[in-house]
GROMACS .gro file of C-alpha atoms in nm:
model
  309
    1GLU     CA    1  -1.152  -1.361   1.082
    2ASP     CA    2  -1.236  -1.619   0.787
    3ALA     CA    3  -0.887  -1.702   0.745
    4ILE     CA    4  -0.903  -1.778   1.118
    5ASP     CA    5  -1.221  -2.003   1.074
    6ASP     CA    6  -1.062  -2.231   0.785
    7ASP     CA    7  -0.677  -2.196   0.898
    8MET     CA    8  -0.568  -2.078   0.594
    9LEU     CA    9  -0.250  -1.891   0.586
   10LEU     CA   10  -0.261  -1.551   0.369
   11ILE     CA   11   0.009  -1.315   0.227
   12PRO     CA   12  -0.176  -0.983   0.130
   13LEU     CA   13   0.009  -0.760  -0.152
   14SER     CA   14   0.038  -0.491   0.107
   15TRP     CA   15   0.227  -0.325   0.323
   16ALA     CA   16   0.017  -0.160   0.578
   17SER     CA   17   0.120  -0.155   0.935
   18LEU     CA   18  -0.218  -0.325   1.036
   19TRP     CA   19  -0.067  -0.698   0.911
   20PRO     CA   20   0.214  -0.762   1.189
   21ASP     CA   21  -0.100  -0.819   1.457
   22ASP     CA   22   0.001  -1.064   1.729
   23GLU     CA   23  -0.382  -1.068   1.848
   24GLY     CA   24  -0.681  -1.127   1.620
   25VAL     CA   25  -0.568  -1.244   1.251
   26GLY     CA   26  -0.205  -1.200   1.340
   27ALA     CA   27  -0.147  -1.563   1.296
   28ASN     CA   28  -0.325  -1.654   0.977
   29VAL     CA   29  -0.153  -1.296   0.782
   30LEU     CA   30   0.205  -1.306   0.695
   31GLU     CA   31   0.321  -0.981   0.591
   32LYS     CA   32   0.672  -0.970   0.453
   33GLN     CA   33   0.916  -0.660   0.475
   34ILE     CA   34   0.859  -0.333   0.640
   35THR     CA   35   0.559  -0.118   0.692
   36TYR     CA   36   0.445   0.137   0.508
   37CYS     CA   37   0.443   0.327   0.832
   38ALA     CA   38   0.848   0.211   0.909
   39GLU     CA   39   0.922   0.256   0.589
   40ALA     CA   40   0.885   0.606   0.625
   41MET     CA   41   1.095   0.663   0.871
   42ASN     CA   42   1.365   0.538   0.729
   43GLY     CA   43   1.315   0.698   0.442
   44VAL     CA   44   1.273   1.062   0.589
   45SER     CA   45   1.572   1.018   0.808
   46TRP     CA   46   1.783   0.934   0.489
   47LEU     CA   47   1.626   1.271   0.321
   48ALA     CA   48   1.708   1.475   0.598
   49SER     CA   49   2.101   1.300   0.634
   50LYS     CA   50   2.133   1.361   0.277
   51VAL     CA   51   1.995   1.781   0.240
   52GLU     CA   52   2.239   1.843   0.537
   53ALA     CA   53   2.520   1.671   0.387
   54ASP     CA   54   2.461   1.890   0.103
   55GLY     CA   55   2.456   2.183   0.345
   56GLY     CA   56   2.073   2.252   0.331
   57ASP     CA   57   1.833   2.257   0.610
   58PRO     CA   58   1.595   1.980   0.595
   59LYS     CA   59   1.182   2.094   0.566
   60LEU     CA   60   0.963   1.854   0.505
   61ALA     CA   61   0.654   1.835   0.244
   62ILE     CA   62   0.433   1.519   0.291
   63LEU     CA   63   0.233   1.417  -0.042
   64SER     CA   64  -0.041   1.122   0.038
   65ARG     CA   65  -0.348   0.986  -0.113
   66PRO     CA   66  -0.656   0.874   0.161
   67GLY     CA   67  -0.677   0.518   0.227
   68GLU     CA   68  -0.457   0.253   0.433
   69TYR     CA   69  -0.123   0.323   0.205
   70GLY     CA   70  -0.157   0.698   0.221
   71GLU     CA   71  -0.186   0.753   0.531
   72ASP     CA   72   0.071   0.471   0.668
   73GLY     CA   73   0.291   0.619   0.512
   74ALA     CA   74   0.237   0.964   0.597
   75VAL     CA   75   0.204   0.883   0.929
   76GLY     CA   76   0.544   0.695   0.938
   77ALA     CA   77   0.694   1.017   0.747
   78SER     CA   78   0.530   1.247   1.042
   79LEU     CA   79   0.687   1.029   1.322
   80ALA     CA   80   1.027   1.031   1.192
   81ALA     CA   81   0.978   1.410   1.139
   82ASP     CA   82   0.907   1.479   1.492
   83ALA     CA   83   1.147   1.258   1.629
   84LEU     CA   84   1.387   1.416   1.405
   85GLY     CA   85   1.299   1.770   1.508
   86ILE     CA   86   1.215   1.831   1.151
   87GLU     CA   87   0.975   2.106   1.034
   88VAL     CA   88   0.655   1.965   0.844
   89VAL     CA   89   0.594   2.249   0.608
   90TYR     CA   90   0.368   2.161   0.410
   91ASP     CA   91   0.164   1.841   0.555
   92GLY     CA   92  -0.080   1.710   0.214
   93THR     CA   93  -0.206   1.359   0.427
   94GLY     CA   94  -0.490   1.234   0.224
   95GLU     CA   95  -0.504   1.578  -0.031
   96VAL     CA   96  -0.378   1.339  -0.307
   97ALA     CA   97  -0.735   1.273  -0.427
   98GLY     CA   98  -0.915   1.317  -0.772
   99ASP     CA   99  -0.799   1.434  -1.128
  100ASP     CA  100  -0.720   1.838  -0.983
  101ARG     CA  101  -0.436   1.860  -0.765
  102THR     CA  102  -0.376   2.230  -0.898
  103ALA     CA  103  -0.438   2.322  -0.507
  104VAL     CA  104  -0.173   2.022  -0.406
  105ILE     CA  105   0.086   2.164  -0.642
  106SER     CA  106   0.070   2.498  -0.596
  107GLN     CA  107   0.092   2.488  -0.211
  108LEU     CA  108   0.426   2.216  -0.190
  109VAL     CA  109   0.575   2.488  -0.443
  110ASP     CA  110   0.540   2.751  -0.186
  111SER     CA  111   0.651   2.548   0.068
  112GLY     CA  112   0.988   2.581   0.151
  113ALA     CA  113   1.043   2.246   0.167
  114THR     CA  114   1.376   2.095   0.066
  115MET     CA  115   1.200   1.729   0.090
  116VAL     CA  116   0.919   1.565  -0.016
  117TRP     CA  117   0.789   1.243   0.121
  118THR     CA  118   0.520   1.062  -0.162
  119VAL     CA  119   0.255   0.789  -0.057
  120VAL     CA  120   0.064   0.855  -0.411
  121THR     CA  121   0.027   0.617  -0.733
  122PRO     CA  122   0.264   0.646  -1.004
  123GLY     CA  123   0.049   0.874  -1.206
  124GLU     CA  124  -0.041   1.110  -0.952
  125LEU     CA  125   0.353   1.145  -0.905
  126SER     CA  126   0.369   1.214  -1.224
  127ASP     CA  127   0.166   1.491  -1.215
  128ILE     CA  128   0.310   1.638  -0.927
  129PHE     CA  129   0.612   1.595  -0.963
  130GLY     CA  130   0.635   1.708  -1.299
  131SER     CA  131   0.451   2.055  -1.254
  132ALA     CA  132   0.701   2.117  -0.935
  133VAL     CA  133   0.978   2.046  -1.099
  134GLY     CA  134   0.867   2.239  -1.427
  135GLN     CA  135   0.768   2.567  -1.219
  136GLY     CA  136   1.179   2.546  -1.098
  137PHE     CA  137   1.058   2.345  -0.751
  138GLU     CA  138   1.403   2.199  -0.647
  139ALA     CA  139   1.394   1.946  -0.347
  140VAL     CA  140   1.485   1.619  -0.272
  141TRP     CA  141   1.243   1.333  -0.319
  142SER     CA  142   1.120   0.976  -0.208
  143GLY     CA  143   0.818   0.793  -0.136
  144ASN     CA  144   0.638   0.468  -0.093
  145GLY     CA  145   0.611   0.235  -0.345
  146PRO     CA  146   0.463   0.202  -0.547
  147SER     CA  147   0.541   0.621  -0.571
  148PHE     CA  148   0.754   0.562  -0.824
  149SER     CA  149   0.718   0.333  -1.141
  150TYR     CA  150   1.036   0.268  -1.367
  151PRO     CA  151   0.805   0.143  -1.629
  152VAL     CA  152   0.638   0.444  -1.587
  153HIS     CA  153   0.870   0.756  -1.498
  154LEU     CA  154   1.166   0.642  -1.664
  155SER     CA  155   1.003   0.594  -2.017
  156SER     CA  156   0.882   0.970  -1.960
  157ASP     CA  157   0.981   1.337  -2.060
  158LEU     CA  158   1.014   1.353  -1.716
  159ALA     CA  159   1.324   1.096  -1.664
  160ALA     CA  160   1.586   1.320  -1.654
  161ASP     CA  161   1.467   1.477  -1.357
  162PHE     CA  162   1.378   1.181  -1.157
  163ASP     CA  163   1.735   1.141  -1.176
  164THR     CA  164   1.812   1.440  -1.039
  165TYR     CA  165   1.606   1.475  -0.775
  166TYR     CA  166   1.431   1.106  -0.654
  167TRP     CA  167   1.504   0.823  -0.446
  168GLN     CA  168   1.310   0.527  -0.464
  169SER     CA  169   1.267   0.363  -0.106
  170GLY     CA  170   1.198  -0.016  -0.147
  171TYR     CA  171   1.170  -0.343   0.069
  172ALA     CA  172   1.373  -0.552  -0.132
  173VAL     CA  173   1.683  -0.546  -0.363
  174PRO     CA  174   1.608  -0.493  -0.788
  175TRP     CA  175   1.666  -0.741  -1.031
  176ARG     CA  176   2.036  -0.835  -1.051
  177GLY     CA  177   2.138  -0.576  -0.744
  178ASN     CA  178   2.352  -0.756  -0.549
  179ASP     CA  179   2.556  -1.085  -0.577
  180SER     CA  180   2.366  -1.339  -0.301
  181GLU     CA  181   2.310  -1.648  -0.343
  182GLY     CA  182   1.917  -1.564  -0.319
  183MET     CA  183   1.985  -1.378  -0.633
  184GLN     CA  184   2.235  -1.570  -0.819
  185GLU     CA  185   1.926  -1.879  -0.785
  186MET     CA  186   1.670  -1.659  -0.909
  187VAL     CA  187   1.766  -1.514  -1.178
  188SER     CA  188   1.923  -1.857  -1.277
  189VAL     CA  189   1.577  -2.024  -1.258
  190LEU     CA  190   1.367  -1.748  -1.393
  191THR     CA  191   1.610  -1.734  -1.721
  192GLU     CA  192   1.623  -2.097  -1.806
  193ARG     CA  193   1.221  -2.121  -1.761
  194ARG     CA  194   1.121  -1.767  -1.890
  195PRO     CA  195   1.415  -1.652  -2.145
  196ASP     CA  196   1.161  -1.450  -2.301
  197ALA     CA  197   1.028  -1.272  -2.040
  198THR     CA  198   1.128  -0.871  -1.953
  199LEU     CA  199   1.352  -0.830  -1.662
  200SER     CA  200   1.163  -0.674  -1.362
  201ASP     CA  201   1.199  -0.612  -1.010
  202GLN     CA  202   0.874  -0.781  -0.930
  203TYR     CA  203   0.959  -1.093  -0.992
  204LEU     CA  204   1.113  -1.071  -0.607
  205THR     CA  205   0.788  -1.028  -0.492
  206GLY     CA  206   0.637  -1.374  -0.626
  207TRP     CA  207   0.999  -1.546  -0.580
  208ILE     CA  208   0.989  -1.386  -0.172
  209GLU     CA  209   0.620  -1.512  -0.170
  210GLY     CA  210   0.733  -1.845  -0.270
  211ILE     CA  211   1.032  -1.912  -0.013
  212MET     CA  212   0.763  -1.770   0.239
  213ALA     CA  213   0.545  -2.074   0.154
  214GLN     CA  214   0.845  -2.326   0.106
  215THR     CA  215   0.992  -2.274   0.415
  216ILE     CA  216   0.670  -2.268   0.566
  217ILE     CA  217   0.523  -2.636   0.442
  218GLU     CA  218   0.886  -2.777   0.524
  219GLN     CA  219   0.848  -2.658   0.842
  220ALA     CA  220   0.493  -2.848   0.915
  221ILE     CA  221   0.647  -3.162   0.748
  222SER     CA  222   0.946  -3.186   0.996
  223ASN     CA  223   0.667  -3.134   1.271
  224GLY     CA  224   0.480  -3.408   1.090
  225ASP     CA  225   0.132  -3.210   1.089
  226LEU     CA  226   0.043  -3.165   0.751
  227THR     CA  227  -0.279  -3.074   0.775
  228ARG     CA  228  -0.463  -2.669   0.741
  229ALA     CA  229  -0.392  -2.611   1.127
  230GLY     CA  230  -0.078  -2.755   1.127
  231VAL     CA  231   0.027  -2.551   0.838
  232VAL     CA  232  -0.080  -2.205   1.054
  233ALA     CA  233   0.119  -2.351   1.341
  234ALA     CA  234   0.407  -2.415   1.161
  235ALA     CA  235   0.464  -2.070   1.036
  236SER     CA  236   0.479  -1.859   1.394
  237GLN     CA  237   0.855  -2.152   1.396
  238VAL     CA  238   0.998  -2.015   1.191
  239GLU     CA  239   1.271  -1.775   1.057
  240ILE     CA  240   1.262  -1.704   0.660
  241ASP     CA  241   1.599  -1.638   0.520
  242PHE     CA  242   1.570  -1.466   0.183
  243LYS     CA  243   1.907  -1.568   0.124
  244GLY     CA  244   2.000  -1.139   0.036
  245LEU     CA  245   1.723  -1.073  -0.146
  246SER     CA  246   1.542  -0.894   0.154
  247PRO     CA  247   1.607  -0.893   0.552
  248ASN     CA  248   1.480  -1.201   0.688
  249GLN     CA  249   1.142  -1.233   0.858
  250SER     CA  250   0.972  -1.495   1.176
  251TYR     CA  251   0.623  -1.477   1.318
  252GLY     CA  252   0.468  -1.572   1.646
  253GLY     CA  253   0.620  -1.239   1.886
  254THR     CA  254   0.487  -0.945   1.961
  255TYR     CA  255   0.407  -0.680   1.727
  256ASP     CA  256   0.748  -0.480   1.768
  257GLU     CA  257   0.926  -0.807   1.771
  258ASN     CA  258   0.772  -0.923   1.447
  259ILE     CA  259   0.814  -0.623   1.257
  260VAL     CA  260   1.084  -0.544   1.000
  261ARG     CA  261   1.307  -0.265   1.017
  262GLU     CA  262   1.537  -0.271   0.731
  263SER     CA  263   1.465  -0.105   0.439
  264TYR     CA  264   1.653   0.027   0.085
  265ILE     CA  265   1.695   0.328  -0.080
  266PHE     CA  266   1.805   0.317  -0.457
  267ASP     CA  267   1.932   0.606  -0.652
  268VAL     CA  268   1.736   0.656  -0.973
  269VAL     CA  269   1.956   0.581  -1.310
  270ALA     CA  270   1.798   0.673  -1.600
  271ASP     CA  271   2.080   0.568  -1.813
  272ASP     CA  272   2.022   0.251  -1.657
  273PHE     CA  273   1.713   0.182  -1.745
  274ASP     CA  274   1.732  -0.067  -2.024
  275LEU     CA  275   1.410  -0.373  -1.988
  276GLN     CA  276   1.581  -0.620  -2.177
  277PRO     CA  277   1.468  -1.008  -2.192
  278LEU     CA  278   1.613  -1.276  -1.907
  279SER     CA  279   1.776  -1.413  -2.192
  280ALA     CA  280   1.993  -1.110  -2.295
  281GLU     CA  281   2.198  -1.124  -1.948
  282SER     CA  282   2.201  -0.774  -1.928
  283GLY     CA  283   2.000  -0.447  -1.894
  284GLY     CA  284   1.832  -0.303  -1.578
  285THR     CA  285   1.536  -0.131  -1.443
  286GLY     CA  286   1.711   0.195  -1.352
  287LEU     CA  287   1.763   0.134  -0.944
  288VAL     CA  288   2.094   0.128  -0.783
  289ILE     CA  289   2.118   0.052  -0.450
  290GLU     CA  290   2.248   0.366  -0.269
  291GLU     CA  291   2.204   0.233   0.066
  292GLY     CA  292   2.022  -0.121   0.244
  293PRO     CA  293   1.934  -0.279   0.412
  294PHE     CA  294   1.923  -0.013   0.652
  295THR     CA  295   1.744   0.116   1.008
  296ALA     CA  296   1.763   0.459   1.090
  297ASP     CA  297   1.839   0.540   1.422
  298VAL     CA  298   1.485   0.719   1.488
  299LEU     CA  299   1.339   0.355   1.402
  300ALA     CA  300   1.590   0.132   1.557
  301ASP     CA  301   1.416   0.117   1.921
  302TYR     CA  302   1.113   0.266   1.839
  303GLU     CA  303   0.820   0.105   2.056
  304PHE     CA  304   0.477   0.066   1.796
  305GLY     CA  305   0.270  -0.131   2.011
  306GLY     CA  306   0.031  -0.181   1.705
  307ALA     CA  307  -0.002  -0.030   1.400
  308CYS     CA  308   0.009   0.338   1.304
  309ILE     CA  309  -0.292   0.375   1.152
   0.00000   0.00000   0.00000
C-alpha cells in the first residue's frame, strides 16, 4: 500500500504466490520467475515420473516449515498429488519448526514414501535428510529453493548422499549452465569486473533483477514519461527477455496470465562442486540441468485465480 501511495516498484526476494496479483498491489510488486506453489507442482510431477520410470510406485511425503514459504510450496505439492492421484503418505506441512525434528524424521522414515518434497531451510534439510538416509530411508528428494544449498550440502559429509537421492528444483539456469546469449554476457561482464569473486548461481538473481529494471526504464523513456507514475505504468507494458537465463516475464494481465509456469530440475553432481574464482573460467556449483525450462502437464492449464495461500 505504501508503494502504491509513493508510486514505487518493488522486486521482492521471495517467490510467494501472493505477488502475481492483478489487483491491489499487483501493479507495484514485480515478482520474478515461478511461484513456490507452481514450482512444487512442476517438481512433484517430475519426481513422480522418475519414480515410475524406475519401476516404483509414487508415494509422497511433504516436509515444510510454517510461513508463506513453507505453506506455499506445500500447497503446490498437495495440488499436484491430488491432480495426479498420488497418495500423500506423510503430510508434514508446517511441522518443521524449532530445533527438535525427531518426530518429523520418525514419521517420514516410517511413511513408506518413495518421493519427498521439501520446503525448509538448508540446516533443516541437512538434519532431516541426513538422519533419514542414515536410517536406511530410500526415496527421491527435491524441493523449493532454498531447501538445498550447494555451499552447505556439497561441502558436507552428506555430499555423496545428496548426489544419489536429491534433485534440486530451480528458477533459473546455474552459473555457466547453458550457452545462451544472456549467460555469455553475464559471465563476461562479471568476470571482467570481479575476477576474484567466487562463482555463484546467486549472481543470476541480481543480474535478472537488473534486466527487469533496465527494460522497464527503457520503456518509460520510450513513452516519454520518467515520472514515478510513468515508470510504474511502463512495467505493465513490457515483456522482459532474460535471454535464456530464465523464462521471460510480463505483467499487467490477470493472475493466470502473469504467472510463470516454467522451472528447472537440476541433477546434484558432487564431483562438479568446485567454487573457483571467476577468473579461473572453470569450476561449478554442482548443479547440472536435468530438465528445463519445462512445464508439467498438471500445471500447464491449471487455473489459480489467485494466491495458493
